[in-house]
XYZ file of C-alpha atoms in Angstrom:
552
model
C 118.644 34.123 193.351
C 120.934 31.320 193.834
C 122.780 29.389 190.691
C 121.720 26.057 189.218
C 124.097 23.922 191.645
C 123.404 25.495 194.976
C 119.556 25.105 194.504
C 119.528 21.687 193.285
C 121.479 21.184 196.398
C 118.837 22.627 198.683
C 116.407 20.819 196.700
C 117.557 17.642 196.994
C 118.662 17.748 200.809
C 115.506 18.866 201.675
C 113.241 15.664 199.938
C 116.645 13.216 201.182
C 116.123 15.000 204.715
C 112.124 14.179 204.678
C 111.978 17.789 206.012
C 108.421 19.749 206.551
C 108.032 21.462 203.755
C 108.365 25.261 203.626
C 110.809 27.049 203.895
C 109.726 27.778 207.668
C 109.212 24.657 208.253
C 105.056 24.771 207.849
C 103.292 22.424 206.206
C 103.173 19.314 206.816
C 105.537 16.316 205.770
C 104.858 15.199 201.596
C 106.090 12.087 200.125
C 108.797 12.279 197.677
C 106.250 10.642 195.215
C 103.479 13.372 195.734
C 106.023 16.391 194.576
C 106.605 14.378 190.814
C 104.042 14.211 188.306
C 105.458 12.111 185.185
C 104.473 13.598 181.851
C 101.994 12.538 179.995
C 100.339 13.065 176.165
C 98.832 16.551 176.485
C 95.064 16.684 177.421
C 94.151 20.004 176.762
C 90.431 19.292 175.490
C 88.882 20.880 172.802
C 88.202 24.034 173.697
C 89.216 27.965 174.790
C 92.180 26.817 176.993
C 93.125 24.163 173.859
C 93.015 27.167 171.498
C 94.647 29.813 174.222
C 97.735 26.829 174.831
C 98.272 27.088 170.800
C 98.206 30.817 170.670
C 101.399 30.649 172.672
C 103.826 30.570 169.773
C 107.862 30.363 169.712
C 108.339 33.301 167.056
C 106.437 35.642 168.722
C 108.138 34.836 172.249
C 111.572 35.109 170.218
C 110.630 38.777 168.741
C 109.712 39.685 172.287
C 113.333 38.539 173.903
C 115.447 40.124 170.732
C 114.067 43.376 171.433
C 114.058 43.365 175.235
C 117.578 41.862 175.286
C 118.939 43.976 172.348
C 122.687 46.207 172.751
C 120.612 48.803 172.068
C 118.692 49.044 175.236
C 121.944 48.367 177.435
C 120.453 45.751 179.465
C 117.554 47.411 181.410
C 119.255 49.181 184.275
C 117.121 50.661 186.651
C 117.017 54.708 185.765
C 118.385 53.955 182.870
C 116.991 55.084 179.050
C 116.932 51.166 177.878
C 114.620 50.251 180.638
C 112.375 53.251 179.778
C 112.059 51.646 176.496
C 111.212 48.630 177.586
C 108.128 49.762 179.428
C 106.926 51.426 176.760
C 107.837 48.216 174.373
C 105.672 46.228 176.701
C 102.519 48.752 176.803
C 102.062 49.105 172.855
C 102.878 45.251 173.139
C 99.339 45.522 175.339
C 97.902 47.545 173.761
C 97.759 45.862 170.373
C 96.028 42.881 172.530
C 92.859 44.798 173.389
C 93.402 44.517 177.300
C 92.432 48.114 179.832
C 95.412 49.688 180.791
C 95.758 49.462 184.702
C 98.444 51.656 185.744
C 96.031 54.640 186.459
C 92.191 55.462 186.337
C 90.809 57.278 184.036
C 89.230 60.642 185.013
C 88.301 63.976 183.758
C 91.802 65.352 183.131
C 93.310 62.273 181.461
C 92.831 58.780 180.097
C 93.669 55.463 182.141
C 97.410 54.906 181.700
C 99.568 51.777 181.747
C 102.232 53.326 183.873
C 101.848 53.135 187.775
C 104.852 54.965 189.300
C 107.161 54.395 191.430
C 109.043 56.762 193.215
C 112.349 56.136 194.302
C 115.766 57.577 195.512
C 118.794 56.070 193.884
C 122.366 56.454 196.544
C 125.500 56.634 194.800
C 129.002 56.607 196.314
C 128.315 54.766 199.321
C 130.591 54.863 202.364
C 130.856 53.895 205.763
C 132.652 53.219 209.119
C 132.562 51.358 212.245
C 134.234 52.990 215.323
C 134.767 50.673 218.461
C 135.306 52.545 221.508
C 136.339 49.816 224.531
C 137.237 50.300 228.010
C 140.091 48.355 228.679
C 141.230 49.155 232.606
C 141.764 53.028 233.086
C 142.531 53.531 229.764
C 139.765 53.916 226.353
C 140.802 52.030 223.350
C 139.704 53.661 220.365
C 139.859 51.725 216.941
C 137.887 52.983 213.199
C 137.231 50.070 210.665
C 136.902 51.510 207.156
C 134.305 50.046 205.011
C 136.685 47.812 202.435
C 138.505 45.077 204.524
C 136.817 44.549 207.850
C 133.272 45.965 207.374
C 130.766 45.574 204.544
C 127.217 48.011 204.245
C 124.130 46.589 202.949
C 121.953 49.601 201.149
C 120.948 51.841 203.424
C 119.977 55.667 203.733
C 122.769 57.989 205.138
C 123.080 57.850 209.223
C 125.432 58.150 211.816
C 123.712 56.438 215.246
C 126.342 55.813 218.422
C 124.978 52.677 221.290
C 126.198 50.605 223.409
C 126.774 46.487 221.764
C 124.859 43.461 222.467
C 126.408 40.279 221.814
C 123.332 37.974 220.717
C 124.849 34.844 219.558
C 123.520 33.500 216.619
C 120.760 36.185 216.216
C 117.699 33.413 216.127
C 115.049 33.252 217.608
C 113.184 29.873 216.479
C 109.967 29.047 218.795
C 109.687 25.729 216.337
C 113.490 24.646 217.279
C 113.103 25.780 220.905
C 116.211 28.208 220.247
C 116.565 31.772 221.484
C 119.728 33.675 221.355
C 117.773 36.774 222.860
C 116.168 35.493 225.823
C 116.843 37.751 228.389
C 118.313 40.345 226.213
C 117.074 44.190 225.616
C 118.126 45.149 222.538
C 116.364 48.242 222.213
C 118.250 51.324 220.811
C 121.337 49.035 221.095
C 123.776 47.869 218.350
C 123.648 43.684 218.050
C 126.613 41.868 216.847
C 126.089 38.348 216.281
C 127.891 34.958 214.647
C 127.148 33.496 211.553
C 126.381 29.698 211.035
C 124.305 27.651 213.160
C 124.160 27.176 216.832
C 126.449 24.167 218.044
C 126.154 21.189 220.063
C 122.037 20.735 219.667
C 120.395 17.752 218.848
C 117.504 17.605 216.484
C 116.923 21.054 215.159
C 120.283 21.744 212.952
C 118.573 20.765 209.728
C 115.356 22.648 210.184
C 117.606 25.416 212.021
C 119.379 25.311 208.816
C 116.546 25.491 206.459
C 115.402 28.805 208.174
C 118.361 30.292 208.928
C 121.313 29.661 206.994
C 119.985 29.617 203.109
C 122.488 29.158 200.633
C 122.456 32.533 198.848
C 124.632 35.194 199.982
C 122.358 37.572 199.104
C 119.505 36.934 201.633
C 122.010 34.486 204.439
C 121.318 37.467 206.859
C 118.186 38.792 206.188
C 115.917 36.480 208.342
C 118.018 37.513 211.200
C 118.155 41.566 210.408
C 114.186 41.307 210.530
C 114.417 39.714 213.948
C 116.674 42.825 215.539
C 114.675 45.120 213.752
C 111.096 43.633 215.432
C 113.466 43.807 218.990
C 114.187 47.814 218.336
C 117.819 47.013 217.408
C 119.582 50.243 216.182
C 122.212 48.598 214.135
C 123.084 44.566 213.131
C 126.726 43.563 212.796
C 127.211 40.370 211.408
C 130.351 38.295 211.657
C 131.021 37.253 208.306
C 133.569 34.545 207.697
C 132.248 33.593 203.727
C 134.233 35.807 201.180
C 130.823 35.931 198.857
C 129.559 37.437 201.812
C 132.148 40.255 201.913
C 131.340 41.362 198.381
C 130.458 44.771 198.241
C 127.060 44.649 196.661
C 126.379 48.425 195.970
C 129.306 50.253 196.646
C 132.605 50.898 194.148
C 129.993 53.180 192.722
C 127.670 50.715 191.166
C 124.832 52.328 193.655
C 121.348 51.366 195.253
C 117.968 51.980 195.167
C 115.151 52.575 198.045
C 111.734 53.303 197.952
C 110.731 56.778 198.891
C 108.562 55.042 202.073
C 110.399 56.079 205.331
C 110.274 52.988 206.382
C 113.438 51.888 204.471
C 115.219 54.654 206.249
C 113.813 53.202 210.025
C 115.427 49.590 209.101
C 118.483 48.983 211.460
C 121.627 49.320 209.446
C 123.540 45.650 208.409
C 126.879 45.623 208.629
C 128.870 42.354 207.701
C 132.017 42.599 209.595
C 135.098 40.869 209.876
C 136.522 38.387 212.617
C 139.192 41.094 213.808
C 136.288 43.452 214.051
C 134.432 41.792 216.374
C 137.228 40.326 218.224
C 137.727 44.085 219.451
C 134.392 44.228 220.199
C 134.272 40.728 222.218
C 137.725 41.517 223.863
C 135.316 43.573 226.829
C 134.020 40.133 227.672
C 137.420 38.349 226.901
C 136.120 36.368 224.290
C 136.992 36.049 220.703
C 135.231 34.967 218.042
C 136.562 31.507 218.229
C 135.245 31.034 221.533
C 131.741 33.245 220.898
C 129.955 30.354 220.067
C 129.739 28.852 223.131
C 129.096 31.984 225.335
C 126.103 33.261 226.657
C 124.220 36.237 225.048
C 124.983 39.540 227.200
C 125.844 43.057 227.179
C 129.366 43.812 225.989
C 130.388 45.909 229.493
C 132.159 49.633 228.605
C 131.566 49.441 224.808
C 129.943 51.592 222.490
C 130.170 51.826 218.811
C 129.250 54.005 216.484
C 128.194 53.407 213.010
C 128.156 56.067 209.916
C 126.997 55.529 206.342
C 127.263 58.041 203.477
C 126.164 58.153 199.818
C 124.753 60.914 197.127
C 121.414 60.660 197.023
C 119.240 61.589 193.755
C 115.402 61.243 192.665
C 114.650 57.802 190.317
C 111.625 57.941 188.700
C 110.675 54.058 187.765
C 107.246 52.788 186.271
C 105.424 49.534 186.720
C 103.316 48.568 183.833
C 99.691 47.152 184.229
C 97.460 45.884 182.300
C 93.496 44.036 183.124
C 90.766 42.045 181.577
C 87.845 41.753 183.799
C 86.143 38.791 184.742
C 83.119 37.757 183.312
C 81.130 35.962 186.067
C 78.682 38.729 188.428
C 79.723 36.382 191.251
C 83.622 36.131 190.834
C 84.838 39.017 188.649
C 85.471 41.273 191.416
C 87.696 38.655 192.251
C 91.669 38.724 190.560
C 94.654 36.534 189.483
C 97.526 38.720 189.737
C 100.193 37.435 186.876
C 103.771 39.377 187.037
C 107.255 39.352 185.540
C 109.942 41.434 185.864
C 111.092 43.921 183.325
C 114.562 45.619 184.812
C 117.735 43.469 184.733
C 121.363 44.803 185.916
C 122.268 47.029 183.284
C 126.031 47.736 182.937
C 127.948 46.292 185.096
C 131.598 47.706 185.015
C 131.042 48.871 181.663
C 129.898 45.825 180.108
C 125.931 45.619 179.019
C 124.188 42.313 180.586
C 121.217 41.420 178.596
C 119.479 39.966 180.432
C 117.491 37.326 178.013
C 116.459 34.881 180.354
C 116.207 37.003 183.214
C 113.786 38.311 182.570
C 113.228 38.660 179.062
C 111.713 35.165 178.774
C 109.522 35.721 181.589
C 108.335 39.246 180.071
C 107.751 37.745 176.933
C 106.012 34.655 178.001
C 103.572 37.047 179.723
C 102.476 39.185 177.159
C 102.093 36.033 174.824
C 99.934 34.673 177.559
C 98.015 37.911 178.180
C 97.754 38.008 174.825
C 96.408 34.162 174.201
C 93.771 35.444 177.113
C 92.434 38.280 175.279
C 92.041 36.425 172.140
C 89.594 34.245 174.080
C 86.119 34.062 173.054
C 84.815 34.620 176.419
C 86.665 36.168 179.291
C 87.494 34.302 181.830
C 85.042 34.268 185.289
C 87.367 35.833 187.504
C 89.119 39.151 186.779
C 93.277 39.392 185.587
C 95.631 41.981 186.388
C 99.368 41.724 184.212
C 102.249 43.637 186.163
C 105.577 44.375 184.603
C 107.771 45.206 187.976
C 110.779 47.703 187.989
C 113.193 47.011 190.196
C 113.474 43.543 190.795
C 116.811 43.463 191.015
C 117.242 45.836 193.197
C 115.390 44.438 195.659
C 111.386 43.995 194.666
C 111.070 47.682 194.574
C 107.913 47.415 192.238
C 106.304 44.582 193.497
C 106.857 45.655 196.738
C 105.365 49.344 195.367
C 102.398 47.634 194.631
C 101.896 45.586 197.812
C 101.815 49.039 199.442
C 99.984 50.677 196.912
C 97.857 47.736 195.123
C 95.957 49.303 192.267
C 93.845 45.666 192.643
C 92.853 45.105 196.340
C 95.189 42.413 198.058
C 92.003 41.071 200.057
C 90.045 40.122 196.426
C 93.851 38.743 194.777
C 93.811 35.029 194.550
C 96.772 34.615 193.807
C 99.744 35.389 191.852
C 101.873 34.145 189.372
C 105.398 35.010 189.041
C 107.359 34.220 185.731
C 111.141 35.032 186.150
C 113.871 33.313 184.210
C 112.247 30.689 182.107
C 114.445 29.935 179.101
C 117.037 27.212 179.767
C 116.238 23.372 180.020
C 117.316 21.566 183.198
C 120.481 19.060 183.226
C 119.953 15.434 182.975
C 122.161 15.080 186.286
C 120.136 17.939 188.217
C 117.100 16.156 187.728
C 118.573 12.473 188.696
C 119.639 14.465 191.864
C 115.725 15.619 192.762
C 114.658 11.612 191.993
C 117.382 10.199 194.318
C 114.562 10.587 196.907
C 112.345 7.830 195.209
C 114.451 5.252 194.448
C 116.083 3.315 191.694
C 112.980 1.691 190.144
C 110.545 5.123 190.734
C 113.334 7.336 189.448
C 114.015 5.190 186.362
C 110.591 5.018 185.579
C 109.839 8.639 186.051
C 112.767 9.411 183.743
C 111.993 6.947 180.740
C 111.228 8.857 177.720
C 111.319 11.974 179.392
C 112.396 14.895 177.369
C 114.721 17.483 179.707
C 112.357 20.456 177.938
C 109.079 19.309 179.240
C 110.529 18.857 183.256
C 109.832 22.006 184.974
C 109.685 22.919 189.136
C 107.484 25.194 189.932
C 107.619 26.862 193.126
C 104.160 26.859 195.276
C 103.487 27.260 199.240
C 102.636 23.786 201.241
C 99.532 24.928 202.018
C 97.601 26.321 198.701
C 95.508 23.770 197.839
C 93.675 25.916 194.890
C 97.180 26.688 193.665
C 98.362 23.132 193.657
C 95.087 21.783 192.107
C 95.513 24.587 189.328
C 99.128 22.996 188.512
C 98.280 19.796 188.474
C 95.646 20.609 186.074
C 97.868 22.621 183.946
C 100.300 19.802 184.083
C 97.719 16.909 182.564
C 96.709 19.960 179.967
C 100.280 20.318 178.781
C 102.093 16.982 178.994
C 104.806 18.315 181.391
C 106.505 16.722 183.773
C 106.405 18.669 187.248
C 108.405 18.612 190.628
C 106.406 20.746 193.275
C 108.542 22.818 195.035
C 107.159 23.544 198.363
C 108.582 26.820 200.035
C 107.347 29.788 201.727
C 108.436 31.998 199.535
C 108.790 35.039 202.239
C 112.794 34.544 201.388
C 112.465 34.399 197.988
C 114.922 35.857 195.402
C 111.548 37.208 192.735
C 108.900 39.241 193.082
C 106.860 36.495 194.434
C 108.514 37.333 197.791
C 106.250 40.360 198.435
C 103.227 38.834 197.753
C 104.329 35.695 200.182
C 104.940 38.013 202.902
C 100.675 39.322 201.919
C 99.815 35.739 202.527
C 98.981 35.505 199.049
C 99.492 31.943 197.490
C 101.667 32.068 194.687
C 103.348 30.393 192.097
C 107.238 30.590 190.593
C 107.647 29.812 187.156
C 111.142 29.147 187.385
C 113.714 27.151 185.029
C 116.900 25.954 186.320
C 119.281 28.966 185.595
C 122.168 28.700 182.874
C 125.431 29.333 182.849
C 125.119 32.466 182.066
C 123.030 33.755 185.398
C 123.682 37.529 185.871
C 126.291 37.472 183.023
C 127.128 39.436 180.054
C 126.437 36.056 178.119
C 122.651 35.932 179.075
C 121.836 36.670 175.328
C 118.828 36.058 172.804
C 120.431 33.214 170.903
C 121.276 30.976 173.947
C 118.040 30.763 175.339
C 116.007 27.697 174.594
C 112.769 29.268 172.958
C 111.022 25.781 173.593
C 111.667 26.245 176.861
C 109.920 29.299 176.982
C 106.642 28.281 175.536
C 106.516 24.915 177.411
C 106.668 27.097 180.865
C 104.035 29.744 179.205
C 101.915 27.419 177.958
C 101.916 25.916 181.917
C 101.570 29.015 183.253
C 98.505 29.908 180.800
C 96.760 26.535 181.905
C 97.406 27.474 185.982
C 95.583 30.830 184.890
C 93.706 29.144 183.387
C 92.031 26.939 185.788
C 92.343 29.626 188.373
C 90.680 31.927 186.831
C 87.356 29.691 185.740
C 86.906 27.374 189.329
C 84.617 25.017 189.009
């Protein structure tokens, strides 16, 4: 995920830009005014979802977050003991409610169980090196670039592969923008080095370009292009990296990694951010440099190979999703489900020092068992069925969502939608919302900030095209008194666990609030989170439930 600056950024560029909506550019074009819905006195009726909303209480969110985020469980590293506890917090936490555990069936050798798990292989001690081997005249230039200073490896299994290198230019391949760096190319079996940044010199497609291709985090900036090579038969992606954040060595120094146990991590082509000197030695063949790259045709790098080796320790992780369900009600829609999630592991220690993780994701854990809790205490359940996930290994990449997707214990076909609560304790800035209005106007923006209080603004995240999903928040909106800003996007990019069901075609929502200070920080504690906060965004999140759950 990105901090509080860089995506108010995005946000705002996007609505000044009048862009599609999407982060792919689908959708079609909103106005500015559509995406704001001013707040309003509460209509929440007199009924179930009026007596679910008040069920959703501040001290019992609270108790949730000081145990979750407490020294004691030494901020919920994947593998670790603390995050053990945790999942088993969360299941009495369920089970007190009344709601089926999900994580197993029940058959004749044991009862149903909470736990669904997930099997994965944790790498320690990664290494790695990239050899250039060059032809230069009669003689063979021969050159190793240690990982450290001139090469960077994303997570990946241990392998040693040796191919001849394609330069591809930017790496993108946008039908939309009419841009292909690898027409003509075969990149099969071959190792692709490519620039970072945009392609120059076009007119008309930077800022849509830009939306696809160049997001602000670090984290994912060259993701979108690895999955291209990969879908090409690429053996390896090198990626000129010019952005120290970029250089950051995200799991070695021996902090480690995780993968999933499916193969199919291991069959990903390698990414490798490299530096300018490295792939000036690999562009000398064609006597370019990386200065003058941009401008070059894609082509074969003649008389150059390289080869690229990773190593790391590799152990068994044994990790646990926990699920919980309360069937529908209705013959005609209960075999259909609402999929509700939030994520239960956070970073752990990092270089000694325990990160607590409140708001992320404490807040979101808690607000979900206070809503599945609000949902058993119902009366009636609802018409259509709800399954409550507690992923591992969010932060290590959607490892249990992404579990599930494979392995859905609820059938993807019959979901929805989901509903992904991550990070929901911290009010938004006064001066990061009068950046979103700058798209309406003096007049519109003054008016849609009179009286406003910063607690009750919240952005949920939601796909252009989900009209269910945007009626249900719209609803849940007028039921709460919150003021909204719809945040169209994808989501197939996204930094949660909504990503995986995105990439399903699932529509989704992201309960979101606008990241503190303290994002990924050993200061993301209990008594800096904004407990208001935290019901306000539950109490939505019940109501979009809610009203998908009973359709009329």
């Amino acid at each position: 995920m990105r901090g509080r600056r860089g995506r108010v950024l995005a946000l705002a560029a996007l609505l000044a830009s009048v862009l599609p909506v999407g982060g792919r550019g689908e959708g079609m074009a909103r106005p500015a005014a559509d995406r704001f819905l001013a707040a309003r006195p509460a209509a929440p009726g007199e009924g179930a979802l009026a007596r679910g909303l008040e069920a959703i209480r501040e001290r019992a969110l609270g108790a949730h977050v000081a145990f979750l985020a407490a020294p004691a469980l030494g901020g919920r590293g994947l593998g670790t003991g603390g995050l053990e506890a945790a999942a088993e917090y969360v299941a009495a936490a369920l089970a007190q409610t009344g709601l089926e555990p999900f994580g197993t069936d029940a058959d004749a050798s044991a009862p149903a169980s909470w736990f669904q798990a997930v099997p994965l292989r944790g790498f320690e001690e990664l290494t790695g090196e990239v050899e250039v081997r060059r032809q230069s005249g009669a003689s063979l230039v021969v050159r190793p670039f240690r990982s450290g200073i001139d090469c960077r490896f994303a997570p990946h299994p241990p392998v040693r592969l040796t191919a001849p290198v394609v330069f591809a230019g930017h790496g993108i391949r946008d039908a939309e923008a009419g841009h292909d760096d690898y027409r003509g190319l075969d990149v099969r079996g071959k190792i692709v080095l490519i620039l970072g940044g945009l392609p120059a010199g076009r007119s008309g497609p930077e800022e849509a370009l830009a939306a696809r291709w160049a997001p602000a985090d670090a984290a994912t900036r060259w993701e979108r292009r690895r999955e291209v090579a990969a879908d090409l038969g690429a053996a390896a992606l090198l990626a000129v990296e010019t952005e120290p954040s970029g250089m950051a060595p995200p799991a070695e120094g021996g902090e480690g990694f995780f993968l999933p146990f499916a193969r199919e991590a291991d069959a990903a082509p390698p990414l490798v951010r490299v530096s300018p000197a490295l792939a000036d030695e690999l562009l000398a063949a064609a006597a370019l440099d990386t200065g003058r790259a941009a401008g070059a045709k894609p082509s074969e790098l003649p008389g150059v190979t390289a080869t690229v080796q990773i190593g790391a320790r590799e152990r068994p992780v044994a990790a646990r999703n926990v699920l919980a369900i309360l069937r529908g009600g209705d013959p005609a829609l209960r075999d259909e489900a609402v999929l509700l999630g939030a994520h239960l592991d956070h970073l752990g220690r990092v270089g000694g020092v325990v990160h607590p993780g409140a708001d992320d994701n404490a807040s979101g854990v808690a607000g979900l068992l206070e809503i599945a809790r609000a949902f058993a205490a119902a009366p009636a359940p609802p018409r259509r069925t709800l399954v409550f996930a507690f992923w591992t290994g969010e932060e290590e990449g959607k490892l249990g969502s992404g579990f599930y997707r494979r392995q859905p214990r609820w059938p993807l076909a019959r979901t929805v939608a989901y509903l992904n609560f991550d990070m929901i304790g911290y009010p938004w800035l006064e001066t990061d919302v009068r950046e979103l209005l700058t798209a309406l106007g003096p007049p519109a923006a003054e008016s849609f900030l009179a009286g406003l209080e910063l607690r009750d603004f919240v952005a949920p995240g939601l796909p252009p095209e989900a009209p269910a999903v945007e009626v249900a928040l719209r609803r849940a909106a007028a039921a709460t008194g919150l003021a909204l800003y719809l945040d169209f996007t994808d989501g197939r990019d996204g930094g949660s666990d909504y990503r995986e069901f995105a990439r399903a075609g699932i529509p989704f929502v992201r309960f979101v609030d606008n990241y503190g200070p303290w994002y990924h920080q050993s200061g993301d504690t209990p008594e800096r989170l904004d407990l208001g906060v935290v019901a306000r965004i539950s109490r939505l999140g019940f109501a979009t439930a809610w009203d998908l759950a009973n359709p009329d």
